[in-house]
Short mmCIF file of C-alpha atoms and ligand atoms in Angstrom, two decimals:
data_model
loop_
_atom_site.label_atom_id
_atom_site.label_comp_id
_atom_site.label_asym_id
_atom_site.label_seq_id
_atom_site.Cartn_x
_atom_site.Cartn_y
_atom_site.Cartn_z
CA LEU A 1 30.24 -46.42 -97.17
CA ILE A 2 27.43 -45.32 -94.86
CA ARG A 3 28.09 -42.52 -92.42
CA ILE A 4 25.47 -41.12 -90.07
CA GLU A 5 26.41 -38.21 -87.82
CA ASN A 6 24.53 -37.04 -84.77
CA ILE A 7 21.10 -38.08 -86.02
CA HIS A 8 18.09 -36.81 -84.12
CA LYS A 9 14.54 -37.78 -84.98
CA SER A 10 11.29 -37.04 -83.20
CA TYR A 11 7.79 -37.85 -84.28
CA LEU A 12 5.27 -35.07 -83.85
CA MET A 13 1.87 -36.04 -82.53
CA GLY A 14 -0.30 -33.02 -82.01
CA LYS A 15 1.48 -31.08 -79.27
CA GLU A 16 3.61 -34.00 -78.18
CA ALA A 17 7.03 -34.79 -79.62
CA VAL A 18 8.06 -38.45 -79.30
CA PRO A 19 11.87 -38.62 -79.47
CA ALA A 20 12.90 -41.76 -81.36
CA LEU A 21 16.62 -41.06 -82.00
CA ARG A 22 18.52 -38.73 -79.68
CA GLY A 23 21.98 -38.32 -81.18
CA VAL A 24 23.18 -41.39 -83.09
CA SER A 25 26.47 -41.57 -84.98
CA LEU A 26 27.73 -44.58 -86.90
CA ALA A 27 30.24 -45.31 -89.65
CA ILE A 28 29.71 -48.50 -91.64
CA GLU A 29 32.50 -49.65 -93.97
CA ARG A 30 31.89 -51.26 -97.33
CA GLY A 31 31.49 -55.00 -96.84
CA ASP A 32 30.61 -54.83 -93.15
CA MET A 33 27.93 -57.12 -91.77
CA VAL A 34 26.42 -55.13 -88.93
CA CYS A 35 23.75 -56.22 -86.46
CA LEU A 36 21.52 -53.74 -84.66
CA MET A 37 19.83 -54.83 -81.44
CA GLY A 38 17.80 -53.13 -78.74
CA PRO A 39 14.52 -53.22 -76.86
CA SER A 40 11.18 -52.86 -78.57
CA GLY A 41 10.64 -49.14 -79.18
CA SER A 42 14.31 -48.17 -78.87
CA GLY A 43 14.52 -46.66 -82.38
CA LYS A 44 15.88 -49.45 -84.61
CA THR A 45 13.28 -49.18 -87.40
CA THR A 46 13.59 -45.39 -87.29
CA LEU A 47 17.37 -45.68 -87.67
CA LEU A 48 17.18 -48.23 -90.51
CA ASN A 49 14.66 -46.10 -92.37
CA ILE A 50 17.05 -43.14 -92.19
CA VAL A 51 20.07 -45.26 -93.20
CA GLY A 52 18.08 -46.58 -96.17
CA GLY A 53 16.99 -43.14 -97.32
CA LEU A 54 13.33 -43.83 -96.56
CA ASP A 55 13.05 -41.19 -93.87
CA GLU A 56 14.80 -37.94 -92.94
CA PRO A 57 16.35 -37.08 -89.61
CA GLY A 58 15.28 -33.91 -87.88
CA ARG A 59 18.95 -33.08 -87.33
CA GLY A 60 22.25 -34.62 -88.42
CA HIS A 61 23.91 -35.91 -91.59
CA VAL A 62 23.58 -39.09 -93.59
CA THR A 63 26.02 -39.89 -96.37
CA ILE A 64 26.00 -42.98 -98.57
CA ASP A 65 29.03 -43.43 -100.84
CA GLU A 66 30.20 -39.89 -99.98
CA GLU A 67 26.88 -38.39 -101.10
CA ASP A 68 24.64 -36.48 -98.72
CA VAL A 69 21.37 -38.33 -98.73
CA VAL A 70 19.26 -35.73 -96.93
CA SER A 71 19.91 -32.93 -99.42
CA MET A 72 19.76 -35.24 -102.46
CA GLY A 73 16.93 -34.63 -104.91
CA GLU A 74 13.86 -36.89 -104.79
CA GLU A 75 14.57 -38.53 -108.15
CA LYS A 76 18.23 -39.17 -107.44
CA LEU A 77 17.39 -40.67 -104.04
CA ALA A 78 14.74 -42.93 -105.58
CA ARG A 79 17.31 -44.11 -108.12
CA LEU A 80 19.88 -44.75 -105.37
CA ARG A 81 17.39 -46.83 -103.41
CA LEU A 82 16.32 -48.79 -106.48
CA GLU A 83 19.87 -49.59 -107.60
CA LYS A 84 21.90 -49.82 -104.43
CA ILE A 85 19.69 -50.59 -101.44
CA GLY A 86 17.58 -53.69 -100.79
CA PHE A 87 15.22 -53.24 -97.85
CA VAL A 88 13.45 -55.99 -95.92
CA PHE A 89 10.60 -54.36 -93.97
CA GLN A 90 9.54 -55.43 -90.48
CA THR A 91 5.98 -55.69 -91.81
CA PHE A 92 7.06 -57.15 -95.17
CA ASN A 93 4.99 -54.67 -97.27
CA LEU A 94 4.27 -57.16 -100.04
CA LEU A 95 1.88 -56.27 -102.84
CA ASN A 96 -1.25 -58.29 -102.06
CA ASN A 97 -2.57 -58.48 -105.60
CA PHE A 98 0.67 -59.90 -107.01
CA THR A 99 2.09 -63.40 -106.70
CA ALA A 100 5.30 -64.14 -104.83
CA GLU A 101 7.19 -64.19 -108.13
CA GLU A 102 5.65 -60.91 -109.29
CA ASN A 103 6.52 -59.28 -105.96
CA VAL A 104 10.16 -60.29 -106.43
CA GLU A 105 10.12 -59.07 -110.03
CA ALA A 106 8.67 -55.66 -109.16
CA PRO A 107 11.96 -53.85 -108.37
CA MET A 108 13.47 -55.28 -111.56
CA VAL A 109 10.54 -53.94 -113.58
CA LEU A 110 11.10 -50.51 -112.04
CA LEU A 111 14.82 -50.57 -112.81
CA GLY A 112 14.21 -51.76 -116.37
CA ALA A 113 17.61 -53.38 -116.85
CA LEU A 114 16.55 -56.96 -117.63
CA SER A 115 14.35 -58.52 -120.27
CA LYS A 116 11.05 -60.04 -119.13
CA ARG A 117 12.49 -63.52 -119.55
CA ASP A 118 15.61 -62.73 -117.53
CA ARG A 119 13.53 -61.10 -114.79
CA LYS A 120 11.31 -64.15 -114.41
CA ALA A 121 14.33 -66.44 -114.33
CA ARG A 122 16.05 -64.32 -111.67
CA ALA A 123 12.86 -64.10 -109.57
CA LYS A 124 12.56 -67.88 -109.62
CA GLU A 125 16.21 -68.22 -108.65
CA LEU A 126 15.84 -65.86 -105.69
CA LEU A 127 12.72 -67.65 -104.46
CA ALA A 128 14.58 -70.95 -104.68
CA LEU A 129 17.40 -69.42 -102.63
CA VAL A 130 14.97 -68.84 -99.74
CA GLY A 131 13.28 -72.22 -100.15
CA LEU A 132 10.13 -71.02 -101.91
CA ALA A 133 10.53 -72.40 -105.42
CA ASP A 134 7.15 -74.14 -105.16
CA ARG A 135 5.34 -71.06 -103.86
CA ALA A 136 6.03 -68.73 -106.80
CA GLU A 137 2.39 -68.56 -107.88
CA HIS A 138 0.92 -67.99 -104.41
CA PHE A 139 -0.41 -64.61 -103.37
CA PRO A 140 0.76 -63.21 -100.00
CA SER A 141 -2.56 -64.20 -98.42
CA GLU A 142 -1.86 -67.78 -99.49
CA LEU A 143 1.48 -67.89 -97.73
CA SER A 144 2.47 -68.51 -94.14
CA GLY A 145 3.98 -65.64 -92.12
CA GLY A 146 7.49 -66.97 -92.51
CA GLN A 147 6.97 -67.54 -96.24
CA GLN A 148 5.87 -63.91 -96.64
CA GLN A 149 8.99 -62.83 -94.79
CA ARG A 150 11.13 -64.85 -97.17
CA VAL A 151 9.44 -63.34 -100.23
CA ALA A 152 10.30 -59.93 -98.77
CA ILE A 153 13.94 -61.03 -98.50
CA ALA A 154 14.02 -62.33 -102.08
CA ARG A 155 12.48 -59.06 -103.28
CA ALA A 156 15.11 -57.01 -101.41
CA LEU A 157 17.80 -58.89 -103.39
CA ALA A 158 16.08 -58.41 -106.75
CA ASN A 159 18.32 -55.69 -108.19
CA ASP A 160 21.49 -57.18 -106.67
CA PRO A 161 21.94 -54.22 -104.34
CA ALA A 162 25.29 -53.26 -102.80
CA ILE A 163 23.57 -52.62 -99.47
CA VAL A 164 21.05 -54.94 -97.81
CA ILE A 165 19.00 -53.53 -94.91
CA GLY A 166 16.96 -56.07 -92.96
CA ASP A 167 14.48 -54.89 -90.34
CA GLU A 168 13.97 -58.34 -88.83
CA MET A 169 14.80 -60.90 -91.49
CA THR A 170 14.15 -63.98 -89.39
CA GLY A 171 11.55 -63.02 -86.75
CA ASP A 172 8.83 -65.23 -88.27
CA LEU A 173 11.12 -68.13 -89.12
CA ASP A 174 11.92 -71.30 -87.23
CA SER A 175 15.58 -71.71 -86.27
CA LYS A 176 16.55 -73.97 -89.16
CA THR A 177 14.98 -71.76 -91.83
CA GLY A 178 16.39 -68.69 -90.07
CA PHE A 179 19.92 -70.12 -90.21
CA GLU A 180 19.43 -70.98 -93.90
CA VAL A 181 18.47 -67.37 -94.63
CA MET A 182 21.39 -65.98 -92.62
CA ASP A 183 23.73 -68.39 -94.45
CA VAL A 184 22.52 -66.97 -97.76
CA VAL A 185 22.99 -63.40 -96.52
CA ARG A 186 26.45 -64.14 -95.14
CA THR A 187 27.48 -65.72 -98.45
CA LEU A 188 26.36 -62.57 -100.29
CA ASN A 189 28.40 -60.57 -97.80
CA GLN A 190 31.56 -62.69 -97.97
CA GLU A 191 31.56 -63.61 -101.66
CA GLN A 192 30.04 -60.50 -103.24
CA GLY A 193 31.09 -57.92 -100.65
CA LYS A 194 27.56 -56.75 -99.99
CA THR A 195 27.19 -54.44 -97.00
CA VAL A 196 24.53 -55.76 -94.63
CA VAL A 197 22.80 -53.93 -91.79
CA TYR A 198 20.17 -55.99 -90.00
CA VAL A 199 17.99 -55.92 -86.91
CA THR A 200 17.34 -59.07 -84.97
CA HIS A 201 16.18 -59.93 -81.47
CA ASP A 202 17.83 -63.36 -81.63
CA PRO A 203 21.39 -63.57 -80.29
CA ARG A 204 22.07 -66.58 -82.53
CA MET A 205 21.30 -64.54 -85.64
CA ALA A 206 23.34 -61.61 -84.25
CA ALA A 207 26.33 -63.98 -84.14
CA TYR A 208 26.62 -63.78 -87.96
CA ALA A 209 27.64 -60.13 -87.77
CA ASP A 210 31.13 -58.59 -87.72
CA TYR A 211 29.92 -56.35 -84.92
CA THR A 212 26.69 -55.58 -83.09
CA ILE A 213 25.40 -52.12 -82.20
CA HIS A 214 23.12 -51.87 -79.15
CA LEU A 215 20.45 -49.17 -79.15
CA LEU A 216 18.56 -48.05 -76.02
CA ASP A 217 16.07 -45.21 -75.85
CA GLY A 218 17.27 -43.64 -79.07
CA VAL A 219 21.04 -43.70 -78.38
CA ILE A 220 23.82 -46.21 -79.03
CA VAL A 221 24.97 -47.66 -75.73
CA ALA A 222 27.37 -50.39 -76.78
CA ARG A 223 29.20 -52.04 -79.65
CA ASP A 224 30.35 -55.68 -79.54
CA GLU A 225 32.96 -56.90 -81.98
CA ASP A 226 32.95 -60.49 -83.16
CA PRO A 227 36.01 -61.80 -81.28
CA GLN A 228 37.08 -63.84 -84.30
CA ARG A 229 36.92 -61.00 -86.77
CA LEU B 1 -11.29 -78.55 -72.93
CA ILE B 2 -10.14 -78.48 -76.56
CA ARG B 3 -10.21 -81.69 -78.53
CA ILE B 4 -9.25 -81.96 -82.20
CA GLU B 5 -9.53 -85.31 -83.94
CA ASN B 6 -7.93 -86.28 -87.23
CA ILE B 7 -8.00 -82.80 -88.71
CA HIS B 8 -7.27 -82.47 -92.40
CA LYS B 9 -7.10 -79.14 -94.20
CA SER B 10 -6.09 -78.31 -97.74
CA TYR B 11 -6.18 -74.99 -99.50
CA LEU B 12 -7.59 -75.05 -103.00
CA MET B 13 -5.78 -72.96 -105.58
CA GLY B 14 -7.28 -73.39 -108.99
CA LYS B 15 -6.61 -77.05 -109.81
CA GLU B 16 -3.95 -77.45 -107.15
CA ALA B 17 -4.68 -78.56 -103.57
CA VAL B 18 -2.07 -77.45 -101.02
CA PRO B 19 -2.28 -79.79 -98.02
CA ALA B 20 -1.67 -77.81 -94.83
CA LEU B 21 -2.81 -80.32 -92.17
CA ARG B 22 -2.70 -84.04 -92.91
CA GLY B 23 -4.28 -85.75 -89.92
CA VAL B 24 -3.74 -83.91 -86.63
CA SER B 25 -5.20 -85.01 -83.31
CA LEU B 26 -4.70 -83.23 -80.00
CA ALA B 27 -6.40 -83.07 -76.61
CA ILE B 28 -5.75 -79.97 -74.51
CA GLU B 29 -6.87 -79.99 -70.88
CA ARG B 30 -8.28 -76.96 -69.10
CA GLY B 31 -5.42 -74.95 -67.63
CA ASP B 32 -2.72 -76.39 -69.92
CA MET B 33 -0.05 -74.09 -71.29
CA VAL B 34 0.84 -75.65 -74.63
CA CYS B 35 3.54 -74.58 -77.06
CA LEU B 36 3.36 -75.38 -80.78
CA MET B 37 6.58 -75.34 -82.79
CA GLY B 38 7.57 -76.32 -86.30
CA PRO B 39 9.20 -75.07 -89.49
CA SER B 40 7.84 -72.15 -91.46
CA GLY B 41 4.97 -73.48 -93.56
CA SER B 42 4.35 -76.60 -91.46
CA GLY B 43 0.71 -75.70 -90.64
CA LYS B 44 0.85 -73.96 -87.25
CA THR B 45 -1.28 -70.93 -88.18
CA THR B 46 -3.73 -73.21 -89.97
CA LEU B 47 -4.02 -75.37 -86.84
CA LEU B 48 -4.44 -72.40 -84.49
CA ASN B 49 -7.13 -70.90 -86.72
CA ILE B 50 -9.06 -74.17 -86.56
CA VAL B 51 -8.58 -74.50 -82.78
CA GLY B 52 -9.81 -70.93 -82.36
CA GLY B 53 -12.90 -71.47 -84.49
CA LEU B 54 -11.68 -69.04 -87.17
CA ASP B 55 -11.42 -71.68 -89.87
CA GLU B 56 -12.95 -75.08 -90.65
CA PRO B 57 -11.11 -78.30 -91.30
CA GLY B 58 -11.87 -80.21 -94.46
CA ARG B 59 -12.20 -83.38 -92.38
CA GLY B 60 -12.15 -84.15 -88.68
CA HIS B 61 -13.75 -82.91 -85.45
CA VAL B 62 -13.13 -79.94 -83.21
CA THR B 63 -14.81 -79.68 -79.84
CA ILE B 64 -14.40 -76.87 -77.32
CA ASP B 65 -15.94 -77.44 -73.88
CA GLU B 66 -17.69 -80.55 -75.23
CA GLU B 67 -19.37 -78.59 -78.03
CA ASP B 68 -18.75 -79.37 -81.69
CA VAL B 69 -17.34 -76.19 -83.17
CA VAL B 70 -17.62 -77.13 -86.84
CA SER B 71 -21.37 -77.77 -86.80
CA MET B 72 -22.11 -74.86 -84.45
CA GLY B 73 -24.22 -72.03 -85.87
CA GLU B 74 -22.48 -68.82 -87.01
CA GLU B 75 -23.93 -66.68 -84.25
CA LYS B 76 -23.17 -69.14 -81.49
CA LEU B 77 -19.59 -69.53 -82.72
CA ALA B 78 -19.09 -65.76 -82.89
CA ARG B 79 -20.35 -65.53 -79.30
CA LEU B 80 -18.00 -68.31 -78.18
CA ARG B 81 -15.03 -66.56 -79.76
CA LEU B 82 -15.97 -63.19 -78.26
CA GLU B 83 -16.44 -64.55 -74.75
CA LYS B 84 -14.03 -67.42 -74.40
CA ILE B 85 -11.18 -67.10 -76.88
CA GLY B 86 -8.54 -64.38 -77.10
CA PHE B 87 -6.51 -64.59 -80.33
CA VAL B 88 -3.15 -62.93 -81.00
CA PHE B 89 -2.63 -62.93 -84.78
CA GLN B 90 0.75 -63.49 -86.44
CA THR B 91 0.11 -60.29 -88.43
CA PHE B 92 -1.50 -58.45 -85.48
CA ASN B 93 -4.57 -57.33 -87.46
CA LEU B 94 -4.98 -54.09 -85.56
CA LEU B 95 -7.55 -51.50 -86.67
CA ASN B 96 -5.46 -48.76 -88.26
CA ASN B 97 -7.92 -45.93 -87.69
CA PHE B 98 -8.19 -46.58 -83.96
CA THR B 99 -5.74 -45.81 -81.19
CA ALA B 100 -4.00 -48.52 -79.18
CA GLU B 101 -6.52 -48.02 -76.38
CA GLU B 102 -9.49 -48.14 -78.77
CA ASN B 103 -8.12 -51.33 -80.32
CA VAL B 104 -7.98 -52.96 -76.89
CA GLU B 105 -11.49 -51.72 -76.07
CA ALA B 106 -13.02 -53.04 -79.30
CA PRO B 107 -13.80 -56.61 -78.10
CA MET B 108 -15.32 -55.16 -74.92
CA VAL B 109 -17.56 -52.89 -76.98
CA LEU B 110 -18.72 -55.91 -78.99
CA LEU B 111 -19.43 -57.94 -75.85
CA GLY B 112 -21.28 -55.04 -74.24
CA ALA B 113 -20.75 -56.18 -70.64
CA LEU B 114 -18.90 -53.15 -69.24
CA SER B 115 -19.72 -49.47 -68.99
CA LYS B 116 -17.71 -47.06 -71.13
CA ARG B 117 -15.78 -45.93 -68.06
CA ASP B 118 -14.94 -49.46 -66.98
CA ARG B 119 -13.88 -50.39 -70.52
CA LYS B 120 -11.46 -47.49 -70.72
CA ALA B 121 -10.03 -48.31 -67.31
CA ARG B 122 -9.55 -51.96 -68.23
CA ALA B 123 -7.97 -51.07 -71.58
CA LYS B 124 -5.47 -48.81 -69.83
CA GLU B 125 -4.71 -51.55 -67.31
CA LEU B 126 -4.05 -54.12 -70.04
CA LEU B 127 -1.79 -51.74 -71.95
CA ALA B 128 0.16 -51.08 -68.74
CA LEU B 129 0.52 -54.84 -68.27
CA VAL B 130 2.43 -55.05 -71.58
CA GLY B 131 4.46 -51.88 -70.93
CA LEU B 132 2.50 -49.52 -73.19
CA ALA B 133 0.76 -47.23 -70.72
CA ASP B 134 2.29 -44.18 -72.44
CA ARG B 135 1.30 -45.32 -75.94
CA ALA B 136 -2.48 -45.51 -75.41
CA GLU B 137 -3.20 -42.61 -77.79
CA HIS B 138 -0.91 -43.76 -80.60
CA PHE B 139 -2.31 -45.23 -83.79
CA PRO B 140 -0.78 -48.52 -85.03
CA SER B 141 1.25 -46.62 -87.65
CA GLU B 142 2.76 -44.60 -84.81
CA LEU B 143 3.98 -47.67 -82.98
CA SER B 144 7.04 -49.86 -83.41
CA GLY B 145 6.57 -53.45 -84.60
CA GLY B 146 6.98 -54.85 -81.12
CA GLN B 147 4.58 -52.27 -79.68
CA GLN B 148 1.94 -53.29 -82.24
CA GLN B 149 2.45 -56.90 -81.23
CA ARG B 150 1.89 -55.99 -77.59
CA VAL B 151 -1.31 -54.08 -78.40
CA ALA B 152 -2.50 -57.25 -80.13
CA ILE B 153 -1.77 -59.21 -76.94
CA ALA B 154 -3.60 -56.69 -74.73
CA ARG B 155 -6.57 -56.81 -77.10
CA ALA B 156 -6.66 -60.62 -76.97
CA LEU B 157 -7.04 -60.37 -73.17
CA ALA B 158 -9.78 -57.72 -73.32
CA ASN B 159 -12.79 -59.92 -72.47
CA ASP B 160 -10.81 -62.01 -69.96
CA PRO B 161 -11.05 -65.15 -72.12
CA ALA B 162 -10.71 -68.66 -70.74
CA ILE B 163 -8.55 -69.61 -73.74
CA VAL B 164 -5.65 -67.56 -75.09
CA ILE B 165 -4.31 -68.47 -78.54
CA GLY B 166 -1.07 -66.77 -79.54
CA ASP B 167 0.23 -67.13 -83.10
CA GLU B 168 3.69 -65.73 -82.31
CA MET B 169 3.34 -63.50 -79.26
CA THR B 170 6.99 -62.50 -79.01
CA GLY B 171 8.46 -62.68 -82.52
CA ASP B 172 8.93 -58.90 -82.77
CA LEU B 173 10.08 -58.43 -79.20
CA ASP B 174 13.58 -58.22 -77.73
CA SER B 175 14.36 -60.92 -75.18
CA LYS B 176 13.66 -58.84 -72.07
CA THR B 177 10.27 -57.60 -73.31
CA GLY B 178 9.49 -61.10 -74.58
CA PHE B 179 10.14 -62.60 -71.15
CA GLU B 180 7.98 -59.88 -69.54
CA VAL B 181 5.09 -60.81 -71.83
CA MET B 182 5.53 -64.54 -71.20
CA ASP B 183 5.64 -63.85 -67.45
CA VAL B 184 2.27 -62.09 -67.73
CA VAL B 185 0.81 -64.97 -69.74
CA ARG B 186 2.15 -67.58 -67.36
CA THR B 187 0.68 -65.69 -64.40
CA LEU B 188 -2.72 -65.68 -66.12
CA ASN B 189 -2.30 -69.41 -66.67
CA GLN B 190 -1.18 -70.27 -63.14
CA GLU B 191 -3.32 -67.85 -61.12
CA GLN B 192 -6.49 -67.69 -63.24
CA GLY B 193 -6.33 -71.11 -64.85
CA LYS B 194 -6.41 -69.75 -68.38
CA THR B 195 -5.69 -72.31 -71.09
CA VAL B 196 -2.91 -71.07 -73.36
CA VAL B 197 -1.91 -72.39 -76.78
CA TYR B 198 0.92 -70.48 -78.40
CA VAL B 199 3.31 -70.69 -81.34
CA THR B 200 6.88 -69.57 -80.98
CA HIS B 201 10.12 -70.17 -82.84
CA ASP B 202 12.19 -69.33 -79.75
CA PRO B 203 13.15 -72.28 -77.54
CA ARG B 204 13.42 -69.93 -74.54
CA MET B 205 9.79 -68.92 -74.91
CA ALA B 206 8.79 -72.55 -75.47
CA ALA B 207 10.28 -73.31 -72.05
CA TYR B 208 7.28 -71.62 -70.37
CA ALA B 209 4.96 -74.38 -71.58
CA ASP B 210 3.80 -77.54 -69.80
CA TYR B 211 4.47 -79.40 -73.03
CA THR B 212 5.49 -78.61 -76.62
CA ILE B 213 3.94 -80.09 -79.74
CA HIS B 214 6.15 -80.31 -82.83
CA LEU B 215 4.51 -80.00 -86.23
CA LEU B 216 6.19 -80.97 -89.50
CA ASP B 217 4.57 -80.92 -92.94
CA GLY B 218 1.05 -80.91 -91.52
CA VAL B 219 1.42 -83.71 -88.97
CA ILE B 220 2.45 -83.87 -85.31
CA VAL B 221 5.81 -85.59 -85.06
CA ALA B 222 6.74 -85.15 -81.40
CA ARG B 223 5.59 -83.98 -78.00
CA ASP B 224 8.02 -82.86 -75.26
CA GLU B 225 6.86 -82.66 -71.68
CA ASP B 226 8.38 -80.11 -69.36
CA PRO B 227 10.47 -82.42 -67.12
CA GLN B 228 9.53 -80.42 -64.03
CA ARG B 229 5.81 -80.53 -64.63
N1 ATP C 301 -4.84 -69.40 -98.45
C1 ATP C 301 -3.89 -70.30 -98.77
N2 ATP C 301 -3.85 -70.84 -100.02
C2 ATP C 301 -2.91 -71.75 -100.36
N3 ATP C 301 -1.95 -72.20 -99.53
C3 ATP C 301 -1.93 -71.70 -98.29
C4 ATP C 301 -2.87 -70.72 -97.82
N4 ATP C 301 -2.59 -70.40 -96.54
C5 ATP C 301 -1.52 -71.14 -96.20
N5 ATP C 301 -1.12 -71.92 -97.24
C6 ATP C 301 -0.02 -72.89 -97.24
O1 ATP C 301 -0.28 -73.83 -96.18
C7 ATP C 301 0.94 -74.17 -95.50
C8 ATP C 301 0.76 -73.95 -94.01
O2 ATP C 301 0.62 -72.59 -93.74
P1 ATP C 301 0.63 -72.01 -92.25
O3 ATP C 301 0.34 -70.55 -92.35
O4 ATP C 301 -0.29 -72.80 -91.38
O5 ATP C 301 2.15 -72.28 -91.79
P2 ATP C 301 2.89 -71.89 -90.45
O6 ATP C 301 3.35 -73.14 -89.82
O7 ATP C 301 2.05 -70.97 -89.64
O8 ATP C 301 4.18 -71.12 -90.99
P3 ATP C 301 5.00 -69.84 -90.37
O9 ATP C 301 5.83 -70.37 -89.26
O10 ATP C 301 5.82 -69.42 -91.56
O11 ATP C 301 4.01 -68.82 -89.96
C9 ATP C 301 2.03 -73.29 -96.10
O12 ATP C 301 2.87 -74.11 -96.88
C10 ATP C 301 1.31 -72.26 -96.94
O13 ATP C 301 2.00 -71.97 -98.14
N1 ATP C 302 4.79 -42.29 -86.59
C1 ATP C 302 5.10 -42.27 -85.28
N2 ATP C 302 4.52 -41.35 -84.47
C2 ATP C 302 4.81 -41.32 -83.15
N3 ATP C 302 5.69 -42.14 -82.55
C3 ATP C 302 6.28 -43.07 -83.31
C4 ATP C 302 6.03 -43.20 -84.71
N4 ATP C 302 6.76 -44.25 -85.19
C5 ATP C 302 7.45 -44.73 -84.14
N5 ATP C 302 7.17 -44.03 -83.01
C6 ATP C 302 7.76 -44.24 -81.68
O1 ATP C 302 9.18 -44.12 -81.84
C7 ATP C 302 9.84 -45.11 -81.04
C8 ATP C 302 10.83 -45.88 -81.90
O2 ATP C 302 10.12 -46.66 -82.84
P1 ATP C 302 10.85 -47.76 -83.72
O3 ATP C 302 9.83 -48.30 -84.66
O4 ATP C 302 12.08 -47.18 -84.35
O5 ATP C 302 11.28 -48.83 -82.63
P2 ATP C 302 12.00 -50.26 -82.83
O6 ATP C 302 13.28 -50.22 -82.09
O7 ATP C 302 12.04 -50.63 -84.28
O8 ATP C 302 11.03 -51.25 -82.05
P3 ATP C 302 10.60 -52.79 -82.36
O9 ATP C 302 11.74 -53.65 -81.92
O10 ATP C 302 9.39 -52.97 -81.49
O11 ATP C 302 10.29 -52.92 -83.82
C9 ATP C 302 8.77 -45.98 -80.41
O12 ATP C 302 8.68 -45.70 -79.03
C10 ATP C 302 7.49 -45.64 -81.14
O13 ATP C 302 6.34 -45.62 -80.29
MG1 MG C 303 11.05 -52.03 -85.44
MG1 MG C 304 2.16 -68.97 -89.17
#
């Protein structure tokens, strides 16, 4: 479903080039639940942004569903992201002037497939799924860090995407709430066949994955399979 | 050193009052390393903000070094925070238009105790302490999530505060980097006698503390001592 081949990415800062990815290749099958781990600064966010079509590699190919993402037109790529990819950002990126419920509704408004009433109902459902039914009317500044993270997760699921990309989905959550979120994500993976690619620093959350990819200094250094797969 | 007595805090939202702290009392001795844990939304950030003089309780007393923080004048409180308290925010709160080094220097500029040359040298030292010597010239948007978190830690240490308050100091860090940061903090606690109060969701990071306070729905429900203390 997602194929990345020999991805290179450097950030240019004045005269300096900071290499973030130095030759990464990965093939993710439909329905896989894949964990990505590695030290701070090893290139995980950079890789997820490229996998999710939010950023371009300097070199290499990215195909999603057989389509080349890098050479795809702007509009087509935006449509792909809106319909097929749900992204949970490491820094949440919530809209500060909109309530939790409105933040979750936003991707549905952009897609335009549901009536206003159905959107509101679905937003409430998704918030309930992450334990925030009673926080629907709060603005991000009126939510705890872990509550903001959960709104970001609910929003990523808004358009029922085939692919869920989570750049830290549980970093601000206590263990119990973190397990509840991972249970929800695993259910979506097992019952609806959603493909999930997520970063975590917590080995207990990595345990939910079919396999774990280890990144170090911009290259993949290991891959652990779940022994019970 | 830090005494809080029967703290109550509610947030007012229109007609609704959201109770965040419902009667919390705590006495922290000079040189303690205290961990605060609890579910997402249980009131940890609210409590740390009150302990750090960044927010006021609705009811109850807060004294730091025998001085009542709530009735203290604005200017005196600002001075106390600048000189004695280093705060690591859950959302980092870095200045986006300043480099990592400038962010770390900022509290020193405000305090005005060091020369420009000494400030720069100290900022570089602190960044090296958290493994970011080669990222001094990067802006926050040019840093990974975990690197931003570490700049926030370095900045909290800028004025060599007697009290370090960390609202998640390792949530965006891989285990190895997380342990390195906690080693630095523990050294500051054991060798310089700094008082440390920190929130974590990771039991392995909680293990560094002399004792752990458990918060649930705005009240303290348990306190675990480190058996080897
Ligand atoms: N400005 C606000 N207005 C209304 N409610 C608020 C506001 N800030 C926080 N709250 C609520 O107060 C409660 C405590 O929030 P707090 O940020 O202290 O939790 P926390 O323990 O730090 O959680 P986390 O682990 O998720 O960071 C939460 O239920 C939150 O929704
Ligand atoms: N815009 C940028 N300009 C320059 N360098 C950058 C930029 N963004 C990221 N980097 C650098 O690229 C490297 C990879 O960053 P990335 O955000 O992918 O790391 P990460 O693995 O997600 O780390 P973390 O676990 O801390 O979130 C880092 O060393 C970082 O300093
Ligand atoms: Mg990252
Ligand atoms: Mg918090």
